[in-house]
PDB file of C-alpha atoms in Angstrom:
ATOM      1  CA  MET L  15     111.678 103.259  89.378  1.00 54.00           C
ATOM      2  CA  ALA L  16     114.655 101.103  90.301  1.00 73.00           C
ATOM      3  CA  GLY L  17     116.407 101.736  93.582  1.00 94.00           C
ATOM      4  CA  ARG L  18     117.347 100.415  97.001  1.00 97.00           C
ATOM      5  CA  LEU L  19     113.707 100.457  98.136  1.00 98.00           C
ATOM      6  CA  GLN L  20     112.227  99.033  94.956  1.00 96.00           C
ATOM      7  CA  ASN L  21     108.556  97.993  95.376  1.00 94.00           C
ATOM      8  CA  ARG L  22     108.614  98.533  99.137  1.00 98.00           C
ATOM      9  CA  LEU L  23     105.687 100.137 100.947  1.00 98.00           C
ATOM     10  CA  ALA L  24     106.583 103.024 103.286  1.00 98.00           C
ATOM     11  CA  LEU L  25     104.184 104.722 105.706  1.00 98.00           C
ATOM     12  CA  ILE L  26     105.450 108.229 106.562  1.00 98.00           C
ATOM     13  CA  THR L  27     103.771 110.563 109.047  1.00 98.00           C
ATOM     14  CA  GLY L  28     104.100 114.331 108.871  1.00 97.00           C
ATOM     15  CA  ALA L  29     104.711 113.860 105.151  1.00 97.00           C
ATOM     16  CA  SER L  30     103.366 117.165 103.852  1.00 96.00           C
ATOM     17  CA  ARG L  31     106.369 119.323 104.773  1.00 96.00           C
ATOM     18  CA  GLY L  32     109.805 119.455 106.351  1.00 96.00           C
ATOM     19  CA  ILE L  33     111.666 116.236 107.061  1.00 97.00           C
ATOM     20  CA  GLY L  34     108.649 114.035 106.332  1.00 98.00           C
ATOM     21  CA  ARG L  35     108.226 115.513 102.872  1.00 98.00           C
ATOM     22  CA  ALA L  36     111.929 115.137 102.095  1.00 98.00           C
ATOM     23  CA  VAL L  37     111.931 111.514 103.292  1.00 98.00           C
ATOM     24  CA  ALA L  38     108.877 110.716 101.171  1.00 98.00           C
ATOM     25  CA  LEU L  39     110.553 112.130  98.067  1.00 98.00           C
ATOM     26  CA  ALA L  40     113.851 110.376  98.785  1.00 98.00           C
ATOM     27  CA  MET L  41     112.175 107.009  99.343  1.00 98.00           C
ATOM     28  CA  ALA L  42     110.040 107.404  96.242  1.00 98.00           C
ATOM     29  CA  ALA L  43     113.199 108.169  94.260  1.00 97.00           C
ATOM     30  CA  GLU L  44     114.580 104.835  95.510  1.00 98.00           C
ATOM     31  CA  GLY L  45     111.541 102.960  94.222  1.00 97.00           C
ATOM     32  CA  ALA L  46     109.288 102.873  97.305  1.00 98.00           C
ATOM     33  CA  HIS L  47     105.547 103.514  97.248  1.00 98.00           C
ATOM     34  CA  PRO L  48     104.970 106.024 100.079  1.00 98.00           C
ATOM     35  CA  ILE L  49     101.771 106.184 102.095  1.00 98.00           C
ATOM     36  CA  LEU L  50     101.738 109.890 102.925  1.00 98.00           C
ATOM     37  CA  VAL L  51     100.069 110.814 106.214  1.00 98.00           C
ATOM     38  CA  ALA L  52      99.434 114.424 107.305  1.00 97.00           C
ATOM     39  CA  ARG L  53      96.583 116.737 108.248  1.00 95.00           C
ATOM     40  CA  THR L  54      96.999 119.099 105.281  1.00 93.00           C
ATOM     41  CA  VAL L  55      95.414 117.824 102.074  1.00 96.00           C
ATOM     42  CA  GLY L  56      96.999 120.532  99.918  1.00 96.00           C
ATOM     43  CA  GLY L  57     100.470 119.717 101.229  1.00 96.00           C
ATOM     44  CA  LEU L  58      99.987 116.019 100.576  1.00 97.00           C
ATOM     45  CA  GLU L  59      98.834 116.731  97.030  1.00 97.00           C
ATOM     46  CA  GLU L  60     101.931 118.830  96.362  1.00 97.00           C
ATOM     47  CA  VAL L  61     104.206 115.993  97.506  1.00 98.00           C
ATOM     48  CA  ASP L  62     102.189 113.555  95.410  1.00 98.00           C
ATOM     49  CA  ASP L  63     102.670 115.775  92.354  1.00 98.00           C
ATOM     50  CA  GLU L  64     106.436 115.765  92.863  1.00 97.00           C
ATOM     51  CA  ILE L  65     106.507 111.995  93.232  1.00 98.00           C
ATOM     52  CA  ARG L  66     104.478 111.570  90.046  1.00 97.00           C
ATOM     53  CA  GLN L  67     106.830 113.920  88.199  1.00 97.00           C
ATOM     54  CA  MET L  68     109.727 111.613  89.034  1.00 95.00           C
ATOM     55  CA  GLY L  69     107.765 108.617  87.769  1.00 95.00           C
ATOM     56  CA  GLY L  70     106.624 107.217  91.102  1.00 96.00           C
ATOM     57  CA  SER L  71     103.313 106.824  92.884  1.00 97.00           C
ATOM     58  CA  ALA L  72     101.975 107.447  96.376  1.00 98.00           C
ATOM     59  CA  THR L  73      98.866 106.951  98.484  1.00 98.00           C
ATOM     60  CA  LEU L  74      97.533 110.002 100.336  1.00 98.00           C
ATOM     61  CA  VAL L  75      96.016 109.696 103.817  1.00 98.00           C
ATOM     62  CA  PRO L  76      94.717 112.995 105.269  1.00 97.00           C
ATOM     63  CA  LEU L  77      94.718 112.175 108.969  1.00 96.00           C
ATOM     64  CA  ASP L  78      95.086 113.879 112.340  1.00 96.00           C
ATOM     65  CA  LEU L  79      97.246 111.485 114.350  1.00 97.00           C
ATOM     66  CA  THR L  80      95.282 112.266 117.499  1.00 97.00           C
ATOM     67  CA  ASP L  81      92.388 110.390 115.878  1.00 97.00           C
ATOM     68  CA  PHE L  82      93.640 107.142 117.345  1.00 97.00           C
ATOM     69  CA  ASP L  83      90.788 105.018 116.023  1.00 97.00           C
ATOM     70  CA  ALA L  84      91.690 106.214 112.521  1.00 97.00           C
ATOM     71  CA  ILE L  85      95.230 104.894 113.026  1.00 98.00           C
ATOM     72  CA  ASP L  86      93.743 101.478 113.784  1.00 97.00           C
ATOM     73  CA  ARG L  87      91.592 101.695 110.671  1.00 97.00           C
ATOM     74  CA  LEU L  88      94.640 102.665 108.610  1.00 98.00           C
ATOM     75  CA  GLY L  89      96.437  99.498 109.701  1.00 97.00           C
ATOM     76  CA  GLY L  90      93.423  97.450 108.690  1.00 97.00           C
ATOM     77  CA  THR L  91      93.219  99.153 105.313  1.00 98.00           C
ATOM     78  CA  ILE L  92      96.916  98.516 104.626  1.00 98.00           C
ATOM     79  CA  PHE L  93      96.419  94.841 105.460  1.00 98.00           C
ATOM     80  CA  GLU L  94      93.406  94.541 103.178  1.00 98.00           C
ATOM     81  CA  ARG L  95      95.121  96.279 100.253  1.00 98.00           C
ATOM     82  CA  TRP L  96      98.747  95.146 100.538  1.00 98.00           C
ATOM     83  CA  GLY L  97      98.890  92.491 103.262  1.00 98.00           C
ATOM     84  CA  LYS L  98     102.052  93.944 104.829  1.00 98.00           C
ATOM     85  CA  LEU L  99     104.072  97.097 105.483  1.00 98.00           C
ATOM     86  CA  ASP L 100     107.796  97.282 104.725  1.00 98.00           C
ATOM     87  CA  ILE L 101     108.732 100.632 106.297  1.00 98.00           C
ATOM     88  CA  LEU L 102     107.236 102.798 109.038  1.00 98.00           C
ATOM     89  CA  VAL L 103     108.571 106.334 109.548  1.00 98.00           C
ATOM     90  CA  GLY L 104     107.159 108.023 112.658  1.00 98.00           C
ATOM     91  CA  ASN L 105     108.167 111.576 111.864  1.00 98.00           C
ATOM     92  CA  ALA L 106     105.237 113.801 112.891  1.00 96.00           C
ATOM     93  CA  GLY L 107     105.736 115.789 116.085  1.00 96.00           C
ATOM     94  CA  MET L 108     105.107 119.112 117.757  1.00 95.00           C
ATOM     95  CA  LEU L 109     107.246 121.488 119.794  1.00 94.00           C
ATOM     96  CA  GLY L 110     104.634 122.879 122.156  1.00 93.00           C
ATOM     97  CA  SER L 111     105.158 125.985 124.260  1.00 93.00           C
ATOM     98  CA  LEU L 112     108.636 126.767 125.544  1.00 93.00           C
ATOM     99  CA  THR L 113     107.773 127.483 129.148  1.00 96.00           C
ATOM    100  CA  PRO L 114     108.583 126.294 132.690  1.00 97.00           C
ATOM    101  CA  VAL L 115     107.226 122.825 133.433  1.00 96.00           C
ATOM    102  CA  ASN L 116     104.832 124.185 136.064  1.00 97.00           C
ATOM    103  CA  HIS L 117     103.422 126.673 133.535  1.00 97.00           C
ATOM    104  CA  ILE L 118     102.454 124.134 130.860  1.00 96.00           C
ATOM    105  CA  GLU L 119      98.717 124.301 130.294  1.00 97.00           C
ATOM    106  CA  PRO L 120      96.942 120.960 130.826  1.00 97.00           C
ATOM    107  CA  LYS L 121      95.469 121.048 127.306  1.00 97.00           C
ATOM    108  CA  ASP L 122      98.933 121.683 125.842  1.00 96.00           C
ATOM    109  CA  TRP L 123     100.405 118.851 127.921  1.00 97.00           C
ATOM    110  CA  ASP L 124      97.714 116.472 126.686  1.00 97.00           C
ATOM    111  CA  ARG L 125      98.269 117.505 123.072  1.00 97.00           C
ATOM    112  CA  LEU L 126     102.064 117.002 123.338  1.00 97.00           C
ATOM    113  CA  LEU L 127     101.593 113.535 124.789  1.00 98.00           C
ATOM    114  CA  ALA L 128      99.010 112.686 122.147  1.00 98.00           C
ATOM    115  CA  VAL L 129     101.101 113.763 119.151  1.00 98.00           C
ATOM    116  CA  ASN L 130     104.657 112.955 120.237  1.00 98.00           C
ATOM    117  CA  LEU L 131     104.036 109.765 122.207  1.00 98.00           C
ATOM    118  CA  THR L 132     100.592 108.190 122.115  1.00 98.00           C
ATOM    119  CA  ALA L 133     100.147 108.530 118.346  1.00 98.00           C
ATOM    120  CA  ASN L 134     103.433 106.691 117.834  1.00 98.00           C
ATOM    121  CA  TRP L 135     102.378 103.972 120.271  1.00 98.00           C
ATOM    122  CA  ARG L 136      99.136 103.580 118.322  1.00 98.00           C
ATOM    123  CA  LEU L 137     101.168 103.352 115.106  1.00 98.00           C
ATOM    124  CA  ILE L 138     103.325 100.621 116.647  1.00 98.00           C
ATOM    125  CA  ARG L 139     100.229  98.795 117.854  1.00 98.00           C
ATOM    126  CA  SER L 140      98.559  99.047 114.441  1.00 98.00           C
ATOM    127  CA  CYS L 141     101.606  98.401 112.249  1.00 98.00           C
ATOM    128  CA  ASP L 142     103.588  95.791 114.195  1.00 98.00           C
ATOM    129  CA  PRO L 143     101.722  92.827 112.629  1.00 97.00           C
ATOM    130  CA  LEU L 144     102.110  94.370 109.168  1.00 98.00           C
ATOM    131  CA  LEU L 145     105.846  94.960 109.589  1.00 98.00           C
ATOM    132  CA  ARG L 146     106.325  91.382 110.808  1.00 97.00           C
ATOM    133  CA  ARG L 147     104.705  90.122 107.595  1.00 97.00           C
ATOM    134  CA  ALA L 148     107.398  91.888 105.529  1.00 98.00           C
ATOM    135  CA  GLU L 149     110.628  90.065 104.724  1.00 95.00           C
ATOM    136  CA  ALA L 150     112.705  92.916 106.123  1.00 97.00           C
ATOM    137  CA  GLY L 151     110.450  95.289 108.041  1.00 98.00           C
ATOM    138  CA  ARG L 152     111.996  98.591 109.105  1.00 98.00           C
ATOM    139  CA  ALA L 153     110.662 101.134 111.627  1.00 98.00           C
ATOM    140  CA  ILE L 154     112.257 104.559 112.089  1.00 98.00           C
ATOM    141  CA  PHE L 155     111.178 107.246 114.548  1.00 98.00           C
ATOM    142  CA  VAL L 156     112.375 110.839 114.827  1.00 98.00           C
ATOM    143  CA  THR L 157     113.787 111.930 118.161  1.00 97.00           C
ATOM    144  CA  SER L 158     115.842 114.912 119.345  1.00 95.00           C
ATOM    145  CA  GLY L 159     118.867 115.703 121.439  1.00 91.00           C
ATOM    146  CA  ALA L 160     116.399 117.588 123.635  1.00 91.00           C
ATOM    147  CA  ALA L 161     115.288 114.198 124.967  1.00 93.00           C
ATOM    148  CA  ARG L 162     118.568 113.924 126.888  1.00 91.00           C
ATOM    149  CA  LYS L 163     119.683 117.541 127.405  1.00 91.00           C
ATOM    150  CA  CYS L 164     116.780 118.550 129.684  1.00 89.00           C
ATOM    151  CA  ARG L 165     117.124 122.162 128.591  1.00 92.00           C
ATOM    152  CA  PRO L 166     115.196 124.710 130.702  1.00 94.00           C
ATOM    153  CA  PHE L 167     111.765 125.626 129.306  1.00 95.00           C
ATOM    154  CA  TRP L 168     111.812 122.734 126.823  1.00 91.00           C
ATOM    155  CA  GLY L 169     110.180 120.357 129.303  1.00 95.00           C
ATOM    156  CA  GLY L 170     107.081 119.334 127.361  1.00 95.00           C
ATOM    157  CA  TYR L 171     109.006 118.523 124.198  1.00 95.00           C
ATOM    158  CA  SER L 172     111.944 116.929 126.014  1.00 96.00           C
ATOM    159  CA  ILE L 173     109.775 114.738 128.217  1.00 97.00           C
ATOM    160  CA  THR L 174     107.688 113.396 125.349  1.00 97.00           C
ATOM    161  CA  LYS L 175     110.725 112.735 123.158  1.00 97.00           C
ATOM    162  CA  SER L 176     112.480 110.972 126.046  1.00 97.00           C
ATOM    163  CA  ALA L 177     109.421 108.779 126.535  1.00 98.00           C
ATOM    164  CA  LEU L 178     109.334 108.086 122.782  1.00 98.00           C
ATOM    165  CA  GLU L 179     112.944 106.899 122.871  1.00 98.00           C
ATOM    166  CA  THR L 180     112.247 104.579 125.804  1.00 98.00           C
ATOM    167  CA  MET L 181     109.197 103.126 124.081  1.00 98.00           C
ATOM    168  CA  VAL L 182     110.898 102.555 120.721  1.00 98.00           C
ATOM    169  CA  VAL L 183     114.056 101.000 122.171  1.00 98.00           C
ATOM    170  CA  THR L 184     111.934  98.727 124.380  1.00 98.00           C
ATOM    171  CA  TRP L 185     109.961  97.625 121.317  1.00 98.00           C
ATOM    172  CA  ALA L 186     113.253  96.991 119.536  1.00 98.00           C
ATOM    173  CA  HIS L 187     114.457  94.727 122.357  1.00 98.00           C
ATOM    174  CA  GLU L 188     111.202  92.797 122.076  1.00 98.00           C
ATOM    175  CA  ASN L 189     112.021  92.149 118.411  1.00 97.00           C
ATOM    176  CA  GLU L 190     115.653  91.125 118.668  1.00 96.00           C
ATOM    177  CA  LYS L 191     114.892  87.636 117.363  1.00 95.00           C
ATOM    178  CA  THR L 192     112.824  88.815 114.405  1.00 96.00           C
ATOM    179  CA  SER L 193     113.823  90.300 111.043  1.00 96.00           C
ATOM    180  CA  LEU L 194     112.235  93.640 112.010  1.00 98.00           C
ATOM    181  CA  ARG L 195     114.843  96.375 112.563  1.00 98.00           C
ATOM    182  CA  ILE L 196     113.729  99.318 114.728  1.00 98.00           C
ATOM    183  CA  ASN L 197     115.708 102.534 115.245  1.00 98.00           C
ATOM    184  CA  LEU L 198     115.482 106.255 115.934  1.00 98.00           C
ATOM    185  CA  ILE L 199     117.096 109.133 114.084  1.00 98.00           C
ATOM    186  CA  SER L 200     118.145 112.328 115.849  1.00 96.00           C
ATOM    187  CA  PRO L 201     118.518 114.820 112.974  1.00 94.00           C
ATOM    188  CA  GLY L 202     119.758 117.731 115.093  1.00 87.00           C
ATOM    189  CA  PRO L 203     118.975 121.317 114.055  1.00 87.00           C
ATOM    190  CA  VAL L 204     117.367 121.271 110.607  1.00 89.00           C
ATOM    191  CA  ARG L 205     115.858 124.042 108.492  1.00 90.00           C
ATOM    192  CA  THR L 206     112.186 123.388 109.316  1.00 88.00           C
ATOM    193  CA  ALA L 207     109.174 125.366 110.526  1.00 87.00           C
ATOM    194  CA  MET L 208     109.492 123.771 113.967  1.00 87.00           C
ATOM    195  CA  ARG L 209     113.114 124.912 114.259  1.00 88.00           C
ATOM    196  CA  ALA L 210     112.126 128.442 113.233  1.00 87.00           C
ATOM    197  CA  GLN L 211     109.433 128.417 115.923  1.00 89.00           C
ATOM    198  CA  ALA L 212     111.955 127.340 118.552  1.00 82.00           C
ATOM    199  CA  MET L 213     114.792 129.632 117.429  1.00 84.00           C
ATOM    200  CA  PRO L 214     113.233 132.648 115.664  1.00 87.00           C
ATOM    201  CA  GLY L 215     116.475 134.644 115.645  1.00 83.00           C
ATOM    202  CA  GLU L 216     118.553 131.896 114.062  1.00 87.00           C
ATOM    203  CA  ASP L 217     119.845 132.199 110.504  1.00 89.00           C
ATOM    204  CA  PRO L 218     118.253 129.234 108.690  1.00 88.00           C
ATOM    205  CA  GLY L 219     120.985 129.389 106.087  1.00 85.00           C
ATOM    206  CA  THR L 220     123.400 127.940 108.652  1.00 88.00           C
ATOM    207  CA  LEU L 221     121.319 124.760 109.050  1.00 89.00           C
ATOM    208  CA  PRO L 222     121.161 121.611 106.927  1.00 90.00           C
ATOM    209  CA  THR L 223     118.015 121.176 104.861  1.00 95.00           C
ATOM    210  CA  PRO L 224     115.540 118.301 105.216  1.00 95.00           C
ATOM    211  CA  LYS L 225     116.756 117.077 101.813  1.00 96.00           C
ATOM    212  CA  GLN L 226     120.251 116.664 103.261  1.00 95.00           C
ATOM    213  CA  VAL L 227     118.910 114.607 106.178  1.00 97.00           C
ATOM    214  CA  ALA L 228     116.631 112.351 104.120  1.00 97.00           C
ATOM    215  CA  PRO L 229     119.342 109.945 102.816  1.00 97.00           C
ATOM    216  CA  LEU L 230     119.961 108.761 106.383  1.00 98.00           C
ATOM    217  CA  PHE L 231     116.335 107.608 106.578  1.00 98.00           C
ATOM    218  CA  VAL L 232     116.734 105.776 103.280  1.00 98.00           C
ATOM    219  CA  GLU L 233     119.862 104.029 104.575  1.00 98.00           C
ATOM    220  CA  LEU L 234     118.107 102.808 107.730  1.00 98.00           C
ATOM    221  CA  ALA L 235     115.141 101.623 105.648  1.00 98.00           C
ATOM    222  CA  THR L 236     117.188  99.354 103.379  1.00 98.00           C
ATOM    223  CA  GLU L 237     117.317  95.596 103.797  1.00 97.00           C
ATOM    224  CA  ALA L 238     121.094  95.868 104.125  1.00 97.00           C
ATOM    225  CA  TYR L 239     120.943  97.980 107.281  1.00 97.00           C
ATOM    226  CA  GLN L 240     121.042  95.716 110.332  1.00 97.00           C
ATOM    227  CA  GLY L 241     121.366  98.243 113.158  1.00 96.00           C
ATOM    228  CA  HIS L 242     118.727  97.712 115.811  1.00 97.00           C
ATOM    229  CA  GLY L 243     117.549  99.660 118.849  1.00 97.00           C
ATOM    230  CA  ARG L 244     119.885 102.539 118.029  1.00 97.00           C
ATOM    231  CA  ILE L 245     119.606 106.314 118.211  1.00 97.00           C
ATOM    232  CA  VAL L 246     121.418 107.386 115.039  1.00 97.00           C
ATOM    233  CA  GLU L 247     122.568 110.994 114.848  1.00 95.00           C
ATOM    234  CA  PHE L 248     122.721 112.868 111.552  1.00 96.00           C
ATOM    235  CA  LYS L 249     126.215 114.080 110.757  1.00 88.00           C
ATOM    236  CA  ARG L 250     126.328 116.918 108.269  1.00 79.00           C
ATOM    237  CA  ALA L 251     128.930 116.543 105.547  1.00 72.00           C
ATOM    238  CA  PRO L 252     131.400 119.450 105.265  1.00 63.00           C
ATOM    239  CA  ASP L 253     130.254 122.139 102.806  1.00 58.00           C
TER     240      ASP L 253
END
């Protein structure tokens, strides 16, 4: 399949549904070989079927991102099989409970930190050497406007996304003299299960779909894109 990401290897977390699924399909359509990471085997298989129907191929990795040792093993496996990684998309995340900061349960706090922050740090740690071996490595992480708005009752999510932004931009500054380009995307409200959990009374028909957001990820993953250390906001085209 010819395209802007022809023969490039893309690791995508949270790839079984929502934005991750849409990004996997969009990158496959542009010629990439996605490594699909998610907990749900059935969801991964459905995405794989769609990629095969369009003439592409994918590698499925059923994995809970809180299994940090498994993330290390994944990096080793990628090195042994391909020797490099062209694109990393850190998409997986969780909302957590919408509650006052002092009411967050310790187990929920630990889970939010593990999924939204530590798992992405482990991905950086595992994939940095692989991305450096690529001619034009690209890393993209998903953030949220909640990281800067500090909305009441959104503390757990906001705090972990704010920390993610700080970590990713710091890593970007450490790579200013390399060919690796590192950025974040803030997609805004999107028609996903997480958004429905956060805003149950909202009409999903008023929101952009993950498919509409996915081209922005493709753009940032191309060799032509030279932005670095940026938080790029999705701008919905007029209907």
